[in-house]
Short mmCIF file of C-alpha atoms in Angstrom, two decimals:
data_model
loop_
_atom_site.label_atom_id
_atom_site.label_comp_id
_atom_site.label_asym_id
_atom_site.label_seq_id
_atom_site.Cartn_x
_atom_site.Cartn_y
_atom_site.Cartn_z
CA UNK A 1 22.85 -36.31 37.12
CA UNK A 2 21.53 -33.22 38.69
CA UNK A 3 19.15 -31.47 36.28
CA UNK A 4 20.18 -28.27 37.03
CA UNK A 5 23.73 -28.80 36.13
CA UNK A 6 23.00 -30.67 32.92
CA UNK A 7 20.79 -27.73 31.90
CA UNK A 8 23.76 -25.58 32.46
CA UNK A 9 25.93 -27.88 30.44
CA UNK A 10 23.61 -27.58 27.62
CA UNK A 11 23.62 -23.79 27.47
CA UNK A 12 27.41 -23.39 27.57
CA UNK A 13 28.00 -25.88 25.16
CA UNK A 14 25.18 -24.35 23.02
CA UNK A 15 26.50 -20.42 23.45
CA UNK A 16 30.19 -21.94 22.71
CA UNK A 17 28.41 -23.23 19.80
CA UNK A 18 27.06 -20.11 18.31
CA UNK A 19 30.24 -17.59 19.20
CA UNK A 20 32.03 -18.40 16.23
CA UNK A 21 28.69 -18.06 13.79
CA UNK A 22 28.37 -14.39 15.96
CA UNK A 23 31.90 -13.32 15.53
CA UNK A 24 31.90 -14.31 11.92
CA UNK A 25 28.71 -12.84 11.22
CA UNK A 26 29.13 -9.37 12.65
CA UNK A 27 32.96 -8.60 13.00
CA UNK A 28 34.71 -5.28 12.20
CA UNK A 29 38.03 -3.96 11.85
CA UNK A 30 38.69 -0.51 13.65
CA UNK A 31 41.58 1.32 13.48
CA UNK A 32 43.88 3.12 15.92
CA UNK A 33 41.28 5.79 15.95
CA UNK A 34 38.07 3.74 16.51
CA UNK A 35 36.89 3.78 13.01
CA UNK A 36 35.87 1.24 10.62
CA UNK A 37 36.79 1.40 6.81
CA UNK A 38 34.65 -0.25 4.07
CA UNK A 39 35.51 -3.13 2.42
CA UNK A 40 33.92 -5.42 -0.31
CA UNK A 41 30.43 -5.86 -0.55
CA UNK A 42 28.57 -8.91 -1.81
CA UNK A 43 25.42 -9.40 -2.47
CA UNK A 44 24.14 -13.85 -1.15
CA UNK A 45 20.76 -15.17 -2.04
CA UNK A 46 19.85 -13.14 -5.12
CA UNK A 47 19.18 -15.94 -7.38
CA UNK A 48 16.91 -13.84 -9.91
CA UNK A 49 17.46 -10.08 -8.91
CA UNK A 50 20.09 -8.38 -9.86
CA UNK A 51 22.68 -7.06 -8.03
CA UNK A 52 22.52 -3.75 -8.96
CA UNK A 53 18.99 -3.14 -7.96
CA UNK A 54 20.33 -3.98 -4.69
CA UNK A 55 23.44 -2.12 -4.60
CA UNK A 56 20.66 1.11 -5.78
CA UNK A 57 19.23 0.80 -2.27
CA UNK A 58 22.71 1.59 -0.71
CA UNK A 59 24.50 4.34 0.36
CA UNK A 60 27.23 2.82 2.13
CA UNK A 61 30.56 2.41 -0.46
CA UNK A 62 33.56 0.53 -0.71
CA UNK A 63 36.48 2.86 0.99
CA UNK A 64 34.09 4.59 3.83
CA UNK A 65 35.05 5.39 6.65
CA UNK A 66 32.75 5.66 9.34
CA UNK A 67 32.79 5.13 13.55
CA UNK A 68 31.45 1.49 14.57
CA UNK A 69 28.46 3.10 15.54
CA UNK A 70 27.73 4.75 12.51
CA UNK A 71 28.43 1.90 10.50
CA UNK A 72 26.13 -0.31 12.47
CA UNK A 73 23.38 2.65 12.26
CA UNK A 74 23.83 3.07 8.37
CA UNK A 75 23.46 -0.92 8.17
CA UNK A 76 20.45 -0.95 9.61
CA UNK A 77 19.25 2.04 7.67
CA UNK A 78 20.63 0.59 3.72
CA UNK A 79 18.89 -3.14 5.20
CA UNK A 80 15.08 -1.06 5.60
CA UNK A 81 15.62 0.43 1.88
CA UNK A 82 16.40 -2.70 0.95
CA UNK A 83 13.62 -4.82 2.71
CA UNK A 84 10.90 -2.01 0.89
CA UNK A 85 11.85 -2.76 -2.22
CA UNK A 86 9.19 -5.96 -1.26
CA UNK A 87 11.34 -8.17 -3.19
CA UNK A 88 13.10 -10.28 -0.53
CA UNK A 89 10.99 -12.07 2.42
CA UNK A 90 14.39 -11.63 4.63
CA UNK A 91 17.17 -9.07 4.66
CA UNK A 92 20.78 -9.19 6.65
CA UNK A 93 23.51 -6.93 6.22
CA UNK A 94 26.72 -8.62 7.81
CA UNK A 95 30.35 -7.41 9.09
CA UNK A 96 33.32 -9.76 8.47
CA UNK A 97 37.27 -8.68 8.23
CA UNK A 98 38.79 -8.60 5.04
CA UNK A 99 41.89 -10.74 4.31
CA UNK A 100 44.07 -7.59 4.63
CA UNK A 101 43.45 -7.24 8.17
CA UNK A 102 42.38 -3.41 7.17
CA UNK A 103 39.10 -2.97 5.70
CA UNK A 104 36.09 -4.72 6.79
CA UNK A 105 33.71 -6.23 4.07
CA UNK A 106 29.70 -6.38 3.83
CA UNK A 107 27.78 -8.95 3.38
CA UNK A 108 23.93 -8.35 2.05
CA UNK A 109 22.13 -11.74 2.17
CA UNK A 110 18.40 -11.82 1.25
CA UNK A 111 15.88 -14.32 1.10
CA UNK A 112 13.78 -13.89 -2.05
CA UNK A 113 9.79 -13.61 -2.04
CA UNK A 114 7.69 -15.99 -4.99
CA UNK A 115 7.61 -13.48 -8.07
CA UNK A 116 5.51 -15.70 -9.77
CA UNK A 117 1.69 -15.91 -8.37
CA UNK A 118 -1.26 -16.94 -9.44
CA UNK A 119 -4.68 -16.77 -7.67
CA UNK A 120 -7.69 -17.46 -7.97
CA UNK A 121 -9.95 -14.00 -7.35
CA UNK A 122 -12.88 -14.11 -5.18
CA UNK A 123 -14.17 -10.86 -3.08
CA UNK A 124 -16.69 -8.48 -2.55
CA UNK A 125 -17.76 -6.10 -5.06
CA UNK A 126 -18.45 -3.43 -2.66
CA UNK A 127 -16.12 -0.45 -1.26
CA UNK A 128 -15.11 -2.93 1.98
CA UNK A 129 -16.29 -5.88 3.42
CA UNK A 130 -18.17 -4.24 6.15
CA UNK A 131 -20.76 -2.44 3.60
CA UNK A 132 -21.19 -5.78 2.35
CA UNK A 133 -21.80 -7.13 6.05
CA UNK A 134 -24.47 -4.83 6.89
CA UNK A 135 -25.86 -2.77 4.25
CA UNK A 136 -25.73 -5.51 1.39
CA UNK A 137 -27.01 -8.29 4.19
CA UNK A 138 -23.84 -10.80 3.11
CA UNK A 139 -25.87 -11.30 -0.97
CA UNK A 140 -23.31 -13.48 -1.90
CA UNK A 141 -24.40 -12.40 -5.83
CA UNK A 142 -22.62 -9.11 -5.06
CA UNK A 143 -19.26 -10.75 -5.60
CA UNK A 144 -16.29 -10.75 -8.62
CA UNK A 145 -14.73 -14.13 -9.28
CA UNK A 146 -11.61 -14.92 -12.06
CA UNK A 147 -7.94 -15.36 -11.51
CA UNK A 148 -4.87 -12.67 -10.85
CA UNK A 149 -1.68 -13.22 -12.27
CA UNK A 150 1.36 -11.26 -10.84
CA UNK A 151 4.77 -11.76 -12.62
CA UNK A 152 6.80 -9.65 -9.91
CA UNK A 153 10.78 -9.47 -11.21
CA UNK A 154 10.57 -10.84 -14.76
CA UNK A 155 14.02 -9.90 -15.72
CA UNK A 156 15.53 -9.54 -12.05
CA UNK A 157 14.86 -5.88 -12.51
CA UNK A 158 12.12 -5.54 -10.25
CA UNK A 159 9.89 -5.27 -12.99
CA UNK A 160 6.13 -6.40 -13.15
CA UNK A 161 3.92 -7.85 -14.85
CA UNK A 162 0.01 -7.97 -13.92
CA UNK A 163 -2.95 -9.27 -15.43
CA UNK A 164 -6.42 -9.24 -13.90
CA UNK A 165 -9.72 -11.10 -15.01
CA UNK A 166 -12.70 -10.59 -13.40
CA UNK A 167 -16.53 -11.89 -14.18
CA UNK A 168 -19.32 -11.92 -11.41
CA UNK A 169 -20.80 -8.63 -10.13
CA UNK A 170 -18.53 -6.39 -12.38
CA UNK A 171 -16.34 -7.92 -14.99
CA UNK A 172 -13.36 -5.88 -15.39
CA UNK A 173 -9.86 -6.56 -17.27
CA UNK A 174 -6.40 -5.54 -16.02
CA UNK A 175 -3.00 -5.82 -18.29
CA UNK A 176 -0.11 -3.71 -16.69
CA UNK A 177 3.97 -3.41 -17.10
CA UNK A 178 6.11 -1.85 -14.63
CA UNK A 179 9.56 -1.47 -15.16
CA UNK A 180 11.25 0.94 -12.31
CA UNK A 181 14.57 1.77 -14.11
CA UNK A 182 14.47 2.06 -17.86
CA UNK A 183 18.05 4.02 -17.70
CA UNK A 184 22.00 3.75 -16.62
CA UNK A 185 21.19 5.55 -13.30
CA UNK A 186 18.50 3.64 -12.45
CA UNK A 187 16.75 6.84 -11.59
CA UNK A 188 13.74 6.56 -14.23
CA UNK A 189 11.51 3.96 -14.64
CA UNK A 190 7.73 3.04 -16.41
CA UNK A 191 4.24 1.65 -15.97
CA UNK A 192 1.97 0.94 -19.28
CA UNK A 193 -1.46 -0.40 -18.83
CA UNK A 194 -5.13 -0.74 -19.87
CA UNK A 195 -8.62 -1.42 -18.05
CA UNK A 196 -11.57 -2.47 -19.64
CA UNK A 197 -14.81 -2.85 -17.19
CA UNK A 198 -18.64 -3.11 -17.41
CA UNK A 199 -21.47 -3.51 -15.19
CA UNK A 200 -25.03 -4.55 -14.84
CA UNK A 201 -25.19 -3.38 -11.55
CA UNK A 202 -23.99 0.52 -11.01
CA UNK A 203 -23.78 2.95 -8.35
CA UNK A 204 -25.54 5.58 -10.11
CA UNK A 205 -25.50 8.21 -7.16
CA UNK A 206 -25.23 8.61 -3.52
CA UNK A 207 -28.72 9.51 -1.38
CA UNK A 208 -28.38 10.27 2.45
CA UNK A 209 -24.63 9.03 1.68
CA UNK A 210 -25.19 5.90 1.23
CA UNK A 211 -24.26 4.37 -2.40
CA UNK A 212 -27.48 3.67 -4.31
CA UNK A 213 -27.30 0.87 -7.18
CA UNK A 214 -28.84 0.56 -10.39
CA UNK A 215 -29.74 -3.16 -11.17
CA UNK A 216 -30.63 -4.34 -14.98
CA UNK A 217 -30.61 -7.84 -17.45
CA UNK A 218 -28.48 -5.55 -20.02
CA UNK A 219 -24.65 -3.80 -19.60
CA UNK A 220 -25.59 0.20 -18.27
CA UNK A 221 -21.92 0.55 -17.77
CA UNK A 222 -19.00 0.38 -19.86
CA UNK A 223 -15.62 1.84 -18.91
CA UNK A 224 -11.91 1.46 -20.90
CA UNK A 225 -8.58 3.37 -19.80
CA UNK A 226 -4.83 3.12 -21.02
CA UNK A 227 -2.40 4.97 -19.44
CA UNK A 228 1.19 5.41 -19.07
CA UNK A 229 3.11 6.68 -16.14
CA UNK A 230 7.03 7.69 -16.11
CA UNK A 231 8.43 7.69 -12.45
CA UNK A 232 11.58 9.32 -11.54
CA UNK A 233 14.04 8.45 -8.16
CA UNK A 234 16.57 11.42 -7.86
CA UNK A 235 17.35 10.13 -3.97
CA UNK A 236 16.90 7.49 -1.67
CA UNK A 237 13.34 8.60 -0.42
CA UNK A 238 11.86 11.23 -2.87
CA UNK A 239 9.48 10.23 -5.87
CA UNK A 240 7.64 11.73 -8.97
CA UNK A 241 5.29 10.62 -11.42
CA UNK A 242 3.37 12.09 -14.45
CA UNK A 243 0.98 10.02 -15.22
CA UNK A 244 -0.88 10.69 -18.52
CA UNK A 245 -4.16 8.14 -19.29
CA UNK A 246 -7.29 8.75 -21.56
CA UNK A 247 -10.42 7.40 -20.38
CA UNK A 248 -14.23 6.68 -22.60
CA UNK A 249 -17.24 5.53 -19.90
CA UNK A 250 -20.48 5.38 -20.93
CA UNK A 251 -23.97 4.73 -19.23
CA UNK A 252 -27.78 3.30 -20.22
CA UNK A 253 -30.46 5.81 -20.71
CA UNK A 254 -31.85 4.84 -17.33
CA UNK A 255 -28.73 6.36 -15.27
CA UNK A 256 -28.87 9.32 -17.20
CA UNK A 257 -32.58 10.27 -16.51
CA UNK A 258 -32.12 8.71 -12.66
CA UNK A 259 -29.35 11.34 -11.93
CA UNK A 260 -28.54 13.86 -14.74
CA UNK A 261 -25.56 14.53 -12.63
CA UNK A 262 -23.38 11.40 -13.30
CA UNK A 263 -21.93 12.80 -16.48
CA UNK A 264 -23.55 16.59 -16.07
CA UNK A 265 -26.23 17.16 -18.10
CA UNK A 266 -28.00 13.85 -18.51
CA UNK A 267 -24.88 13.11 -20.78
CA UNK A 268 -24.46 9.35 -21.57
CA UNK A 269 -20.51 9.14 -22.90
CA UNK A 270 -17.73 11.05 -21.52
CA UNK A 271 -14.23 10.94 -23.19
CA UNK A 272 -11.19 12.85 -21.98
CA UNK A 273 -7.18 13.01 -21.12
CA UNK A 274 -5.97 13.49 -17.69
CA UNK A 275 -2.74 14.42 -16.37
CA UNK A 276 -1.16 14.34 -13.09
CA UNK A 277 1.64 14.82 -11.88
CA UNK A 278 3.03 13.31 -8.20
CA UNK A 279 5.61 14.05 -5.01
CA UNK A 280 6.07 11.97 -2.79
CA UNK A 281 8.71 11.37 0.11
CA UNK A 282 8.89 7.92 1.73
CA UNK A 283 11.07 7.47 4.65
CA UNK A 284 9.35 4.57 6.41
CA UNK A 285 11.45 1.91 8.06
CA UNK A 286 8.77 -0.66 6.88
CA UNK A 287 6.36 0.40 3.84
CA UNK A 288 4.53 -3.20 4.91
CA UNK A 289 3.47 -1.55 8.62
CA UNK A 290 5.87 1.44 9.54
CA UNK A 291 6.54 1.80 12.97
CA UNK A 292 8.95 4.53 12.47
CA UNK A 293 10.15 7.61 9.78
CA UNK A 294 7.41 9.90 7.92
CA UNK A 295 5.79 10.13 4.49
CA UNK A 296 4.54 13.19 2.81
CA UNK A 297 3.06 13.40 -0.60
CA UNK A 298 0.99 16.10 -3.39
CA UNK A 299 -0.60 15.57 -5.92
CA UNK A 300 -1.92 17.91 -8.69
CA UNK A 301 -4.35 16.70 -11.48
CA UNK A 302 -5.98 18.28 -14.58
CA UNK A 303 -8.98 16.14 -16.43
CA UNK A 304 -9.45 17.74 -20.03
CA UNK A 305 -6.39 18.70 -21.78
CA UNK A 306 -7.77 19.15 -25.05
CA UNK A 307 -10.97 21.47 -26.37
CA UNK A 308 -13.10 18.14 -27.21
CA UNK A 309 -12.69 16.83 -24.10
CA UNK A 310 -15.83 16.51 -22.03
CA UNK A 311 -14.31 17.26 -18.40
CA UNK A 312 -12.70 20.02 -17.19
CA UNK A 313 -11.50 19.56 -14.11
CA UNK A 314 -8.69 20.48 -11.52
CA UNK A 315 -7.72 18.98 -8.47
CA UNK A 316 -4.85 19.22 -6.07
CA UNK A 317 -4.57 16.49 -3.01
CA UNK A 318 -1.87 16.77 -0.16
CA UNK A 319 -0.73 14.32 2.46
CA UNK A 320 1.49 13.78 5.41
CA UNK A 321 2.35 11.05 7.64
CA UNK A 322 4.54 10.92 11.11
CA UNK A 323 5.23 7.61 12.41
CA UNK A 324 6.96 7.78 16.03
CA UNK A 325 7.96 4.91 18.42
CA UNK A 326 7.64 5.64 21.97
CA UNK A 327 9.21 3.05 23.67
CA UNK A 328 10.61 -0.42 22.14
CA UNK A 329 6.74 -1.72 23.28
CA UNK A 330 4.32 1.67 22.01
CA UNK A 331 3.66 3.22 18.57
CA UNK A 332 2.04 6.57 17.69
CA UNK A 333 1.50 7.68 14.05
CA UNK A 334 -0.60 10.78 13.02
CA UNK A 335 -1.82 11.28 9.30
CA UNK A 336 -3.13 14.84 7.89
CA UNK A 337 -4.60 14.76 4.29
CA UNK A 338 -7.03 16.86 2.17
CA UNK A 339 -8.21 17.41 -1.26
CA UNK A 340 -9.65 20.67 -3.10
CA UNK A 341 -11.23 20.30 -6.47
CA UNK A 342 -12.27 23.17 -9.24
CA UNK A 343 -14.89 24.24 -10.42
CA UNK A 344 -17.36 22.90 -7.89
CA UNK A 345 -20.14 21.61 -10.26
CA UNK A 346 -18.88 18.47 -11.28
CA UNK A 347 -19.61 14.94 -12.93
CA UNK A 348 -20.78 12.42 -10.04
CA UNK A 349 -17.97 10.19 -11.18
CA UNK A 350 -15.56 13.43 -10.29
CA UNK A 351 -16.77 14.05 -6.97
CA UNK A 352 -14.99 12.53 -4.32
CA UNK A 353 -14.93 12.61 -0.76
CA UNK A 354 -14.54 10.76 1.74
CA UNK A 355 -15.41 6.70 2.43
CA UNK A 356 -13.17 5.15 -0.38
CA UNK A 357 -9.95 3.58 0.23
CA UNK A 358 -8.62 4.31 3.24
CA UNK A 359 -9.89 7.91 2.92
CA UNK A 360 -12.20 8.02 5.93
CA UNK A 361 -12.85 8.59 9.86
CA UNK A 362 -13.20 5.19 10.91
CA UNK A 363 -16.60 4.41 12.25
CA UNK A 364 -17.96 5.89 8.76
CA UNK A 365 -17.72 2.54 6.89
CA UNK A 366 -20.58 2.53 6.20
CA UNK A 367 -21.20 5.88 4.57
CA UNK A 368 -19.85 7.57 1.27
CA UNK A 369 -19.77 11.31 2.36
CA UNK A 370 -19.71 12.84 -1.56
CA UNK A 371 -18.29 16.96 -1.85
CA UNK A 372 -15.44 18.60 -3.75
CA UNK A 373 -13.45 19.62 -1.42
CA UNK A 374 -12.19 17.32 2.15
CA UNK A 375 -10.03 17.10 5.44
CA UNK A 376 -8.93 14.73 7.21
CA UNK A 377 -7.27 13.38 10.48
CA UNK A 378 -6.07 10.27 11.63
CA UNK A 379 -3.77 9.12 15.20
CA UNK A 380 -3.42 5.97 16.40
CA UNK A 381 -1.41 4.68 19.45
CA UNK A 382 -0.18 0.63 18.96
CA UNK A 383 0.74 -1.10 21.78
CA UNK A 384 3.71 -4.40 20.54
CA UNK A 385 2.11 -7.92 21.74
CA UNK A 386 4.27 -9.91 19.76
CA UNK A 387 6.74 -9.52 16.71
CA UNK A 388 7.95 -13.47 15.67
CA UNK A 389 9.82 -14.96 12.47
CA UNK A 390 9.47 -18.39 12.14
CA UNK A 391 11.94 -21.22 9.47
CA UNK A 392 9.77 -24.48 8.71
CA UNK A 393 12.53 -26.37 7.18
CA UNK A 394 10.06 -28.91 6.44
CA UNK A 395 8.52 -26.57 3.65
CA UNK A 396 10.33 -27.43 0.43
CA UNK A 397 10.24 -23.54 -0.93
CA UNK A 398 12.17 -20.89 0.46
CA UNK A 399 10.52 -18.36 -0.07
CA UNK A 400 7.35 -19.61 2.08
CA UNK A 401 9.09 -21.45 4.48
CA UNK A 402 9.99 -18.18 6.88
CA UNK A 403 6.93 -17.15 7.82
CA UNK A 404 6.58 -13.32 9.85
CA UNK A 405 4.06 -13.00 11.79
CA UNK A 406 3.39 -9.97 14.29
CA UNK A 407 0.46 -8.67 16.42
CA UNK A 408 -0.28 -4.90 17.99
CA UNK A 409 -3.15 -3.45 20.40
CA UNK A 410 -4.49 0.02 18.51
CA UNK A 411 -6.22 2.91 19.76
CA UNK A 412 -7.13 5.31 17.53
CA UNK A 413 -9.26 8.92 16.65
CA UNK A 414 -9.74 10.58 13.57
CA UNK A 415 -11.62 13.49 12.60
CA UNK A 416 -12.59 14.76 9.42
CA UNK A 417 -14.46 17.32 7.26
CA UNK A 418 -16.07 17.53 3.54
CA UNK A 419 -17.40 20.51 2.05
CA UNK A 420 -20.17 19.70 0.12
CA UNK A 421 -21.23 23.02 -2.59
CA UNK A 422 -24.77 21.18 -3.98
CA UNK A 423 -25.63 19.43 -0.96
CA UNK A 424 -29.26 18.43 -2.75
CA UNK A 425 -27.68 16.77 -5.09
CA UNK A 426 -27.22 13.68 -2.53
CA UNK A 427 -29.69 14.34 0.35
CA UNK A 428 -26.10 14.75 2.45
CA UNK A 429 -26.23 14.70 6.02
CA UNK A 430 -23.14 13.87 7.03
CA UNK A 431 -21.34 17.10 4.56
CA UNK A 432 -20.57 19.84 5.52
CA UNK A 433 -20.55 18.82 8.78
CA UNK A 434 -17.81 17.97 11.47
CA UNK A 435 -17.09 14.05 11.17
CA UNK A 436 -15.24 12.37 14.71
CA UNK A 437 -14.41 8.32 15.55
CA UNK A 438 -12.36 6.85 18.16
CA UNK A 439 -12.08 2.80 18.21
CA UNK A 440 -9.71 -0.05 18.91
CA UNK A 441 -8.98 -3.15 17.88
CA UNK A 442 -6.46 -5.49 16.93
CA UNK A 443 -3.50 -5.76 13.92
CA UNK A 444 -1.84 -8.86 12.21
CA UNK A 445 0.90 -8.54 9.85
CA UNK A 446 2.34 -11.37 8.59
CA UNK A 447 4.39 -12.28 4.84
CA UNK A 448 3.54 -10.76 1.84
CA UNK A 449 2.64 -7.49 2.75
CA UNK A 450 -0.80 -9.16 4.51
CA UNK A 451 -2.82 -6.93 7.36
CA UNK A 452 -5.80 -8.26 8.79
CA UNK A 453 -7.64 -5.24 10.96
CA UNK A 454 -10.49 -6.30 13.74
CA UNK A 455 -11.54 -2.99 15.26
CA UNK A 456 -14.68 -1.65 17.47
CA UNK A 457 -15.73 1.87 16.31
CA UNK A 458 -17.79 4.78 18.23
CA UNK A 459 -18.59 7.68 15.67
CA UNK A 460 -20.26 10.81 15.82
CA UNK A 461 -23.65 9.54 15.33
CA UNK A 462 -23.42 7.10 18.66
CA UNK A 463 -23.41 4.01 16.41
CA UNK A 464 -21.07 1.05 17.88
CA UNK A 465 -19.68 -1.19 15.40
CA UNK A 466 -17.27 -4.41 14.56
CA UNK A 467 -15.46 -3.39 11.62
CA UNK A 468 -12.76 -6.13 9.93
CA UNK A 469 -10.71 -5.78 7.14
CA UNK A 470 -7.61 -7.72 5.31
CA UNK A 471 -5.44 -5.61 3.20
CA UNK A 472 -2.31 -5.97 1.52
CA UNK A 473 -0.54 -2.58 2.03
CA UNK A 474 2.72 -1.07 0.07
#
């Protein structure tokens, strides 16, 4: 038989094959007019969520009536609010006709994640693993070890519940509830939790911006916090929080006399109730790596509400985020943030700046830059290699056994600034100065939320560097 003719064979039979999945997948009704009205919607694959906390995520309703177009772009739009709730590893909103030949229903079918994990905890006890690379020289004592439990949609709510126990470098204790609707409208929801930490090895201040540590046989460090936060959803995108915690930290005689800074004063216990309060709007098409939409968020926080209180501090932090796809192939994103604190003499353990989190100009890794007050900028420019979803039907559980996995080429430059107001407290040579780094590298994403980062760095100081880092981002 000639090959070429039984190839073709095989692809007719194969796309006469799949037609009637197609046509019964994504199939709509229109009218005389062109336009589509809504029919039922069901909800397939939700085995523990509910369907309500589905149905909150969207804004198409039964009776709509909307142009083929627009129903296919609002699809697409209610499946991304539904996908960042980061309950489901798959999402698929499907068109079929409805019995009465007039309406045409909506089918949501997900593919739940595995609420229930539990891991064994092993990492670094430094801010990222490139300090630990080349400042700490890989010391393999500087690391936590215990186990994480994560209870994600206890009562199909898309609750949580965490608990965190860590011994090594600095044992610390985690117990936290999250439940995001606590009312009818599913508008208002909760967090409750408490932290209990000490150490035997403690930053104590920064010198030259780099951290400096404190090393002892006995505890010089002993931190507890309970908090609870009520969140509130009045639309699709927009969020706020008021988050009230109290806090008690205490440190050894030896940090006090080393830097009479870390509490002010050469004070050894500091106990006091913070408030804050937070906006933020979230229009992403993927919280896990956005390609496309915007965030923007503020932030306003007052430490001491009450006379006894032994802070008395004020800070306000703002943030915004454009994400904007060029082509189906290249990604740009730019990201403007800054922070201003009052007064400017502060407790060490208030003054922040920038090199934690992801609050730095890449290149800096390496360096804590301390002050009260910062800017910064970050762009980056992605370039698509790949974007995949594989099924292994072999793999017994469903929720492992489709497995994302996508790659992208970044370029990026950032820029940033921190005003410094007691400079000699730290030796700073990098504050109040102009901050720059340009780099590129390489970005995986793959299933639960998991980013591994390999990127060469150039920053203002000429230094070249391999930075790496694996992340699991929200």
């Amino acid at each position: 038989m000639n090959p070429k003719k039984c190839c073709q064979e095989f692809y007719f039979l194969l796309f006469t094959l799949l037609i009637p999945y197609f046509t019964s997948g994504q199939t709509v009704v229109a009218d005389t007019t062109g336009n589509v009205i809504v029919g039922d919607i069901t909800v397939e694959g939700n085995h523990r969520t509910r369907t309500g906390i589905i149905m909150r995520e969207m804004a198409i309703r039964r009776d709509d009536t909307l142009t083929t177009e627009s129903l296919k772009e609002k699809l697409e739009i209610d499946r991304r609010k539904v996908v960042n709730t980061n309950l489901f590893v798959t999402v698929d909103l499907l068109t079929k006709p409805n019995p009465d030949s007039v309406h045409t229903d909506i089918r949501i079918v997900v593919k739940e994640r595995w609420y229930f994990i539990m891991l064994p905890v092993f990492q670094l006890a430094d801010r990222n693993f490139n300090e630990w690379w080349y400042e700490r020289k890989r010391d393999l004592s500087r690391t936590t070890y215990g186990v994480y439990l994560s209870y994600g949609n206890v009562t199909g709510r898309a609750d949580k519940l965490r608990f965190l126990a860590e011994f090594g470098f600095v044992p610390k204790f985690e117990v936290a509830y999250t439940l995001p609707y606590i009312d009818k409208a599913q508008k208002t929801g909760i967090t409750i939790g408490s932290s209990y930490s000490i150490n035997k090895n403690t930053a104590f201040r920064t010198w030259r911006d780099k951290l400096q540590y404190l090393s002892s046989e006995d505890i010089n460090r002993r931190r507890f916090y309970t908090y609870v936060s009520l969140t509130r959803r009045n639309k699709y995108y927009t969020f706020h929080s008021l988050d009230l915690r109290w806090s008690y930290l205490s440190v050894s005689d030896t940090i006090a006399k080393l830097n009479p800074n870390y509490l002010l004063d050469g004070d050894k216990r500091q106990r006091y109730f913070q408030l804050t309060y937070t906006y933020s709007y979230d229009k992403r098409d993927n919280v896990q790596y956005a390609l496309q939409g915007q965030t923007a968020g503020v932030q306003i926080s007052k430490t001491g509400l009450l006379p006894s209180d032994d802070v008395n501090t004020l800070y306000l932090y703002g943030s915004y985020r454009k994400f904007i796809p060029l082509s189906k192939k290249w990604f740009f994103n730019t990201n403007v943030r800054g922070r201003i604190s009052f007064p400017k003499r502060q407790p060490y353990t208030q003054t922040v700046g920038l090199g934690y989190r992801n609050d730095l100009v890449r290149g800096y890794e390496l360096y804590v830059i301390d002050g009260q007050d910062y800017a910064l900028v970050k762009n980056e420019l992605k370039y698509k290699l790949f974007s995949i979803q594989k099924h292994f039907s072999f793999i017994p559980v469903r929720q492992f056994n489709t497995i994302p996995l996508a790659a992208y080429i970044n370029t990026f430059a950032d820029a940033g600034y921190v005003k410094n107001s007691y400079p000699e407290f730290s030796n700073t040579r990098l504050g109040n100065s102009t901050l720059f780094g340009v780099g590129a590298g390489v970005d995986l994403v793959t299933f639960y939320n998991i980013v591994a980062r390999f990127n060469v760095t150039l920053n203002g100081l000429g230094e070249r560097r391999f930075f790496f880092n694996l992340a699991r981002e929200f």
